[in-house]
Amino acid sequence: IDITDRKATEKDLIESRRRFKETAELLPTIICEINTDMRFVYVNKIGLAMFGYSQEEFEKGIDLAQLIHKDDLERARSNIAHILQGETLIPQEYRLVHKNGTVRDYLVTSSRITKDGEVVGIRSSILDISERKQMERQLRESEERLRSIYSASPIGIALFNEEGGILDFNRSFQKMFGLPDDVAYDSIAFSLFKDVIKLK
């Protein structure tokens, strides 16, 4: 039996695999692959370094459940099942756990891997977004503190748009001008207050 074509195809696949791994090792993001049993079969060097595992530990076997935060694990397994079925999902945010117990936020983009028409696993690109998430949390906390001060202030405070309509006001401002609770902000014209409030 002439197997020349088959051997040529196998050679091309090996070469393609080699180029993929070389490229993955050059990228500044984590690239990894898991099989259908949710065990890692490939992680690039930056991934191993970031999560604190050695190549020897990886070769012994690392399960997906070791890396994903327990509160995100069920959602991750559900998403993986959808991807294996051929669905395309938007990038997902997960909390991943490093070997030393550190938990950080990551954005994971995944697609399924097929071989000879058979689904064999999932390939993912993983980006650390911990700093961005921390900034978002700090911004929310800052906004909440500002809103608390704004709402509780004994001074009447109102926000106006360029046309003189009121966008928002606090409770003290409402009491000061006797505004009803159900008033629509955009229906209040600045002209009602022009005699007592002066804006440039």
PDB file of C-alpha atoms in Angstrom:
ATOM      1  CA  ILE A   1       0.000   0.000   0.000  1.00  0.00           C
ATOM      2  CA  ASP A   2       1.398   3.371  -1.049  1.00  0.00           C
ATOM      3  CA  ILE A   3       1.447   5.569   2.040  1.00  0.00           C
ATOM      4  CA  THR A   4       3.436   8.438   0.536  1.00  0.00           C
ATOM      5  CA  ASP A   5       0.546  10.928   0.753  1.00  0.00           C
ATOM      6  CA  ARG A   6      -0.225   9.927   4.321  1.00  0.00           C
ATOM      7  CA  LYS A   7       3.399  10.322   5.391  1.00  0.00           C
ATOM      8  CA  ALA A   8       3.540  13.725   3.702  1.00  0.00           C
ATOM      9  CA  THR A   9       0.393  14.806   5.575  1.00  0.00           C
ATOM     10  CA  GLU A  10       1.814  13.601   8.878  1.00  0.00           C
ATOM     11  CA  LYS A  11       5.012  15.545   8.172  1.00  0.00           C
ATOM     12  CA  ASP A  12       3.000  18.688   7.441  1.00  0.00           C
ATOM     13  CA  LEU A  13       1.051  18.273  10.672  1.00  0.00           C
ATOM     14  CA  ILE A  14       4.237  17.849  12.689  1.00  0.00           C
ATOM     15  CA  GLU A  15       5.727  20.940  11.069  1.00  0.00           C
ATOM     16  CA  SER A  16       2.539  22.922  11.684  1.00  0.00           C
ATOM     17  CA  ARG A  17       2.551  21.847  15.319  1.00  0.00           C
ATOM     18  CA  ARG A  18       6.191  22.887  15.668  1.00  0.00           C
ATOM     19  CA  ARG A  19       5.491  26.346  14.216  1.00  0.00           C
ATOM     20  CA  PHE A  20       2.508  26.785  16.546  1.00  0.00           C
ATOM     21  CA  LYS A  21       4.563  25.990  19.634  1.00  0.00           C
ATOM     22  CA  GLU A  22       7.431  28.245  18.562  1.00  0.00           C
ATOM     23  CA  THR A  23       4.996  31.106  17.984  1.00  0.00           C
ATOM     24  CA  ALA A  24       3.151  30.460  21.262  1.00  0.00           C
ATOM     25  CA  GLU A  25       6.427  30.650  23.192  1.00  0.00           C
ATOM     26  CA  LEU A  26       7.107  34.115  21.752  1.00  0.00           C
ATOM     27  CA  LEU A  27       3.759  35.623  22.721  1.00  0.00           C
ATOM     28  CA  PRO A  28       3.454  37.799  25.869  1.00  0.00           C
ATOM     29  CA  THR A  29       0.116  36.140  26.751  1.00  0.00           C
ATOM     30  CA  ILE A  30      -0.603  32.683  28.127  1.00  0.00           C
ATOM     31  CA  ILE A  31      -1.408  30.076  25.482  1.00  0.00           C
ATOM     32  CA  CYS A  32      -2.681  26.676  26.600  1.00  0.00           C
ATOM     33  CA  GLU A  33      -4.591  23.609  25.464  1.00  0.00           C
ATOM     34  CA  ILE A  34      -6.784  21.183  27.375  1.00  0.00           C
ATOM     35  CA  ASN A  35      -8.189  17.856  26.245  1.00  0.00           C
ATOM     36  CA  THR A  36     -11.814  16.769  26.516  1.00  0.00           C
ATOM     37  CA  ASP A  37     -11.103  15.480  30.037  1.00  0.00           C
ATOM     38  CA  MET A  38     -10.240  19.078  31.032  1.00  0.00           C
ATOM     39  CA  ARG A  39      -6.589  18.293  31.643  1.00  0.00           C
ATOM     40  CA  PHE A  40      -3.836  20.506  30.292  1.00  0.00           C
ATOM     41  CA  VAL A  41      -1.823  19.079  27.414  1.00  0.00           C
ATOM     42  CA  TYR A  42       0.100  22.248  26.589  1.00  0.00           C
ATOM     43  CA  VAL A  43       0.992  25.502  28.362  1.00  0.00           C
ATOM     44  CA  ASN A  44       3.582  27.931  27.024  1.00  0.00           C
ATOM     45  CA  LYS A  45       6.529  28.965  29.182  1.00  0.00           C
ATOM     46  CA  ILE A  46       5.055  32.297  30.243  1.00  0.00           C
ATOM     47  CA  GLY A  47       1.950  30.447  31.461  1.00  0.00           C
ATOM     48  CA  LEU A  48       3.974  28.023  33.558  1.00  0.00           C
ATOM     49  CA  ALA A  49       6.014  30.897  35.005  1.00  0.00           C
ATOM     50  CA  MET A  50       2.996  33.058  35.834  1.00  0.00           C
ATOM     51  CA  PHE A  51       1.157  30.247  37.584  1.00  0.00           C
ATOM     52  CA  GLY A  52       4.282  28.999  39.334  1.00  0.00           C
ATOM     53  CA  TYR A  53       4.466  25.447  37.922  1.00  0.00           C
ATOM     54  CA  SER A  54       7.549  23.697  36.619  1.00  0.00           C
ATOM     55  CA  GLN A  55       7.676  21.724  33.381  1.00  0.00           C
ATOM     56  CA  GLU A  56       8.008  18.530  35.429  1.00  0.00           C
ATOM     57  CA  GLU A  57       4.855  19.318  37.419  1.00  0.00           C
ATOM     58  CA  PHE A  58       3.002  20.067  34.207  1.00  0.00           C
ATOM     59  CA  GLU A  59       4.051  16.774  32.638  1.00  0.00           C
ATOM     60  CA  LYS A  60       2.732  14.906  35.696  1.00  0.00           C
ATOM     61  CA  GLY A  61      -0.669  16.414  34.934  1.00  0.00           C
ATOM     62  CA  ILE A  62      -2.543  19.576  35.891  1.00  0.00           C
ATOM     63  CA  ASP A  63      -6.324  19.578  35.968  1.00  0.00           C
ATOM     64  CA  LEU A  64      -8.401  22.605  35.017  1.00  0.00           C
ATOM     65  CA  ALA A  65     -10.004  22.553  38.475  1.00  0.00           C
ATOM     66  CA  GLN A  66      -6.583  23.291  40.001  1.00  0.00           C
ATOM     67  CA  LEU A  67      -6.403  26.677  38.269  1.00  0.00           C
ATOM     68  CA  ILE A  68      -9.952  28.010  38.184  1.00  0.00           C
ATOM     69  CA  HIS A  69     -11.422  29.566  41.322  1.00  0.00           C
ATOM     70  CA  LYS A  70     -14.027  27.276  42.850  1.00  0.00           C
ATOM     71  CA  ASP A  71     -16.748  29.905  42.471  1.00  0.00           C
ATOM     72  CA  ASP A  72     -16.048  30.170  38.720  1.00  0.00           C
ATOM     73  CA  LEU A  73     -15.523  26.459  38.045  1.00  0.00           C
ATOM     74  CA  GLU A  74     -19.134  25.484  37.268  1.00  0.00           C
ATOM     75  CA  ARG A  75     -19.498  28.370  34.814  1.00  0.00           C
ATOM     76  CA  ALA A  76     -16.177  27.451  33.190  1.00  0.00           C
ATOM     77  CA  ARG A  77     -17.226  23.822  32.734  1.00  0.00           C
ATOM     78  CA  SER A  78     -20.532  24.918  31.210  1.00  0.00           C
ATOM     79  CA  ASN A  79     -18.748  27.260  28.788  1.00  0.00           C
ATOM     80  CA  ILE A  80     -16.263  24.548  27.831  1.00  0.00           C
ATOM     81  CA  ALA A  81     -19.134  22.177  27.035  1.00  0.00           C
ATOM     82  CA  HIS A  82     -20.665  24.804  24.735  1.00  0.00           C
ATOM     83  CA  ILE A  83     -17.341  25.392  22.970  1.00  0.00           C
ATOM     84  CA  LEU A  84     -16.776  21.652  22.476  1.00  0.00           C
ATOM     85  CA  GLN A  85     -20.221  21.504  20.851  1.00  0.00           C
ATOM     86  CA  GLY A  86     -19.099  24.089  18.314  1.00  0.00           C
ATOM     87  CA  GLU A  87     -20.492  27.291  19.816  1.00  0.00           C
ATOM     88  CA  THR A  88     -18.500  30.513  19.688  1.00  0.00           C
ATOM     89  CA  LEU A  89     -18.413  32.407  22.979  1.00  0.00           C
ATOM     90  CA  ILE A  90     -17.235  35.917  23.690  1.00  0.00           C
ATOM     91  CA  PRO A  91     -14.067  36.150  25.836  1.00  0.00           C
ATOM     92  CA  GLN A  92     -14.846  35.147  29.411  1.00  0.00           C
ATOM     93  CA  GLU A  93     -13.539  36.555  32.686  1.00  0.00           C
ATOM     94  CA  TYR A  94     -12.382  34.055  35.308  1.00  0.00           C
ATOM     95  CA  ARG A  95     -10.495  34.179  38.567  1.00  0.00           C
ATOM     96  CA  LEU A  96      -7.518  31.855  38.259  1.00  0.00           C
ATOM     97  CA  VAL A  97      -5.501  30.469  41.149  1.00  0.00           C
ATOM     98  CA  HIS A  98      -1.707  30.370  41.104  1.00  0.00           C
ATOM     99  CA  LYS A  99       0.220  27.541  42.713  1.00  0.00           C
ATOM    100  CA  ASN A 100       0.991  29.725  45.749  1.00  0.00           C
ATOM    101  CA  GLY A 101      -2.712  30.475  46.254  1.00  0.00           C
ATOM    102  CA  THR A 102      -2.711  33.960  44.692  1.00  0.00           C
ATOM    103  CA  VAL A 103      -5.957  34.715  42.861  1.00  0.00           C
ATOM    104  CA  ARG A 104      -5.942  37.057  39.852  1.00  0.00           C
ATOM    105  CA  ASP A 105      -8.434  38.075  37.179  1.00  0.00           C
ATOM    106  CA  TYR A 106      -7.963  36.843  33.615  1.00  0.00           C
ATOM    107  CA  LEU A 107      -9.722  37.253  30.274  1.00  0.00           C
ATOM    108  CA  VAL A 108      -9.898  33.911  28.453  1.00  0.00           C
ATOM    109  CA  THR A 109     -10.549  33.538  24.721  1.00  0.00           C
ATOM    110  CA  SER A 110     -11.124  29.939  23.612  1.00  0.00           C
ATOM    111  CA  SER A 111     -11.847  27.824  20.542  1.00  0.00           C
ATOM    112  CA  ARG A 112     -12.126  24.089  20.062  1.00  0.00           C
ATOM    113  CA  ILE A 113      -9.408  21.922  18.528  1.00  0.00           C
ATOM    114  CA  THR A 114     -10.306  19.289  15.953  1.00  0.00           C
ATOM    115  CA  LYS A 115      -8.172  16.498  14.517  1.00  0.00           C
ATOM    116  CA  ASP A 116      -9.294  14.389  11.566  1.00  0.00           C
ATOM    117  CA  GLY A 117     -12.795  15.781  12.038  1.00  0.00           C
ATOM    118  CA  GLU A 118     -12.907  14.840  15.728  1.00  0.00           C
ATOM    119  CA  VAL A 119     -13.023  17.348  18.592  1.00  0.00           C
ATOM    120  CA  VAL A 120      -9.998  16.721  20.804  1.00  0.00           C
ATOM    121  CA  GLY A 121      -9.869  19.738  23.080  1.00  0.00           C
ATOM    122  CA  ILE A 122      -9.794  23.501  23.511  1.00  0.00           C
ATOM    123  CA  ARG A 123      -7.089  26.075  22.866  1.00  0.00           C
ATOM    124  CA  SER A 124      -7.127  29.309  24.871  1.00  0.00           C
ATOM    125  CA  SER A 125      -5.400  32.650  25.033  1.00  0.00           C
ATOM    126  CA  ILE A 126      -5.315  34.024  28.594  1.00  0.00           C
ATOM    127  CA  LEU A 127      -4.704  37.677  29.409  1.00  0.00           C
ATOM    128  CA  ASP A 128      -4.081  39.014  32.924  1.00  0.00           C
ATOM    129  CA  ILE A 129      -6.598  41.831  33.577  1.00  0.00           C
ATOM    130  CA  SER A 130      -6.113  42.067  37.343  1.00  0.00           C
ATOM    131  CA  GLU A 131      -4.884  45.665  37.270  1.00  0.00           C
ATOM    132  CA  ARG A 132      -7.814  46.764  35.110  1.00  0.00           C
ATOM    133  CA  LYS A 133     -10.298  44.977  37.380  1.00  0.00           C
ATOM    134  CA  GLN A 134      -8.691  46.562  40.444  1.00  0.00           C
ATOM    135  CA  MET A 135      -9.004  50.006  38.867  1.00  0.00           C
ATOM    136  CA  GLU A 136     -12.662  49.296  38.061  1.00  0.00           C
ATOM    137  CA  ARG A 137     -13.317  48.245  41.663  1.00  0.00           C
ATOM    138  CA  GLN A 138     -11.592  51.367  42.986  1.00  0.00           C
ATOM    139  CA  LEU A 139     -13.596  53.550  40.596  1.00  0.00           C
ATOM    140  CA  ARG A 140     -16.873  51.964  41.730  1.00  0.00           C
ATOM    141  CA  GLU A 141     -15.916  52.461  45.376  1.00  0.00           C
ATOM    142  CA  SER A 142     -14.993  56.084  44.688  1.00  0.00           C
ATOM    143  CA  GLU A 143     -18.286  56.687  42.878  1.00  0.00           C
ATOM    144  CA  GLU A 144     -20.209  55.090  45.738  1.00  0.00           C
ATOM    145  CA  ARG A 145     -18.449  57.316  48.280  1.00  0.00           C
ATOM    146  CA  LEU A 146     -19.104  60.398  46.157  1.00  0.00           C
ATOM    147  CA  ARG A 147     -22.773  59.445  45.749  1.00  0.00           C
ATOM    148  CA  SER A 148     -23.085  58.944  49.504  1.00  0.00           C
ATOM    149  CA  ILE A 149     -21.605  62.374  50.213  1.00  0.00           C
ATOM    150  CA  TYR A 150     -23.744  63.950  47.477  1.00  0.00           C
ATOM    151  CA  SER A 151     -26.951  62.397  48.781  1.00  0.00           C
ATOM    152  CA  ALA A 152     -26.321  63.136  52.469  1.00  0.00           C
ATOM    153  CA  SER A 153     -24.971  66.653  52.043  1.00  0.00           C
ATOM    154  CA  PRO A 154     -26.945  69.367  53.923  1.00  0.00           C
ATOM    155  CA  ILE A 155     -26.072  71.694  51.042  1.00  0.00           C
ATOM    156  CA  GLY A 156     -28.401  71.712  48.049  1.00  0.00           C
ATOM    157  CA  ILE A 157     -26.569  70.345  45.008  1.00  0.00           C
ATOM    158  CA  ALA A 158     -27.874  70.125  41.443  1.00  0.00           C
ATOM    159  CA  LEU A 159     -26.351  69.240  38.065  1.00  0.00           C
ATOM    160  CA  PHE A 160     -27.406  71.257  35.003  1.00  0.00           C
ATOM    161  CA  ASN A 161     -26.909  70.617  31.307  1.00  0.00           C
ATOM    162  CA  GLU A 162     -25.888  73.292  28.793  1.00  0.00           C
ATOM    163  CA  GLU A 163     -29.508  74.091  28.004  1.00  0.00           C
ATOM    164  CA  GLY A 164     -30.270  74.827  31.634  1.00  0.00           C
ATOM    165  CA  GLY A 165     -32.197  71.618  32.331  1.00  0.00           C
ATOM    166  CA  ILE A 166     -31.518  69.841  35.603  1.00  0.00           C
ATOM    167  CA  LEU A 167     -29.856  66.464  35.249  1.00  0.00           C
ATOM    168  CA  ASP A 168     -29.844  65.505  38.910  1.00  0.00           C
ATOM    169  CA  PHE A 169     -30.193  66.966  42.403  1.00  0.00           C
ATOM    170  CA  ASN A 170     -29.827  65.807  45.954  1.00  0.00           C
ATOM    171  CA  ARG A 171     -32.395  65.668  48.737  1.00  0.00           C
ATOM    172  CA  SER A 172     -31.352  69.001  50.239  1.00  0.00           C
ATOM    173  CA  PHE A 173     -31.872  70.760  46.904  1.00  0.00           C
ATOM    174  CA  GLN A 174     -35.273  69.099  46.559  1.00  0.00           C
ATOM    175  CA  LYS A 175     -36.353  70.330  49.986  1.00  0.00           C
ATOM    176  CA  MET A 176     -34.935  73.805  49.350  1.00  0.00           C
ATOM    177  CA  PHE A 177     -37.188  74.336  46.320  1.00  0.00           C
ATOM    178  CA  GLY A 178     -40.081  72.110  47.354  1.00  0.00           C
ATOM    179  CA  LEU A 179     -39.746  69.764  44.386  1.00  0.00           C
ATOM    180  CA  PRO A 180     -42.014  66.669  44.378  1.00  0.00           C
ATOM    181  CA  ASP A 181     -40.509  63.179  44.564  1.00  0.00           C
ATOM    182  CA  ASP A 182     -41.828  62.162  41.141  1.00  0.00           C
ATOM    183  CA  VAL A 183     -40.545  65.206  39.260  1.00  0.00           C
ATOM    184  CA  ALA A 184     -38.841  64.522  35.939  1.00  0.00           C
ATOM    185  CA  TYR A 185     -35.399  66.105  35.967  1.00  0.00           C
ATOM    186  CA  ASP A 186     -35.469  67.174  32.317  1.00  0.00           C
ATOM    187  CA  SER A 187     -38.759  68.987  32.841  1.00  0.00           C
ATOM    188  CA  ILE A 188     -37.253  71.426  35.315  1.00  0.00           C
ATOM    189  CA  ALA A 189     -35.882  74.459  33.526  1.00  0.00           C
ATOM    190  CA  PHE A 190     -32.997  76.471  34.896  1.00  0.00           C
ATOM    191  CA  SER A 191     -35.139  79.555  34.448  1.00  0.00           C
ATOM    192  CA  LEU A 192     -37.064  78.519  37.590  1.00  0.00           C
ATOM    193  CA  PHE A 193     -33.929  79.145  39.629  1.00  0.00           C
ATOM    194  CA  LYS A 194     -32.161  81.894  37.716  1.00  0.00           C
ATOM    195  CA  ASP A 195     -33.017  84.451  40.366  1.00  0.00           C
ATOM    196  CA  VAL A 196     -31.331  82.491  43.134  1.00  0.00           C
ATOM    197  CA  ILE A 197     -28.612  80.590  41.255  1.00  0.00           C
ATOM    198  CA  LYS A 198     -26.058  82.289  39.062  1.00  0.00           C
ATOM    199  CA  LEU A 199     -24.028  80.280  36.570  1.00  0.00           C
ATOM    200  CA  LYS A 200     -21.631  81.528  33.943  1.00  0.00           C
TER     201      LYS A 200
END
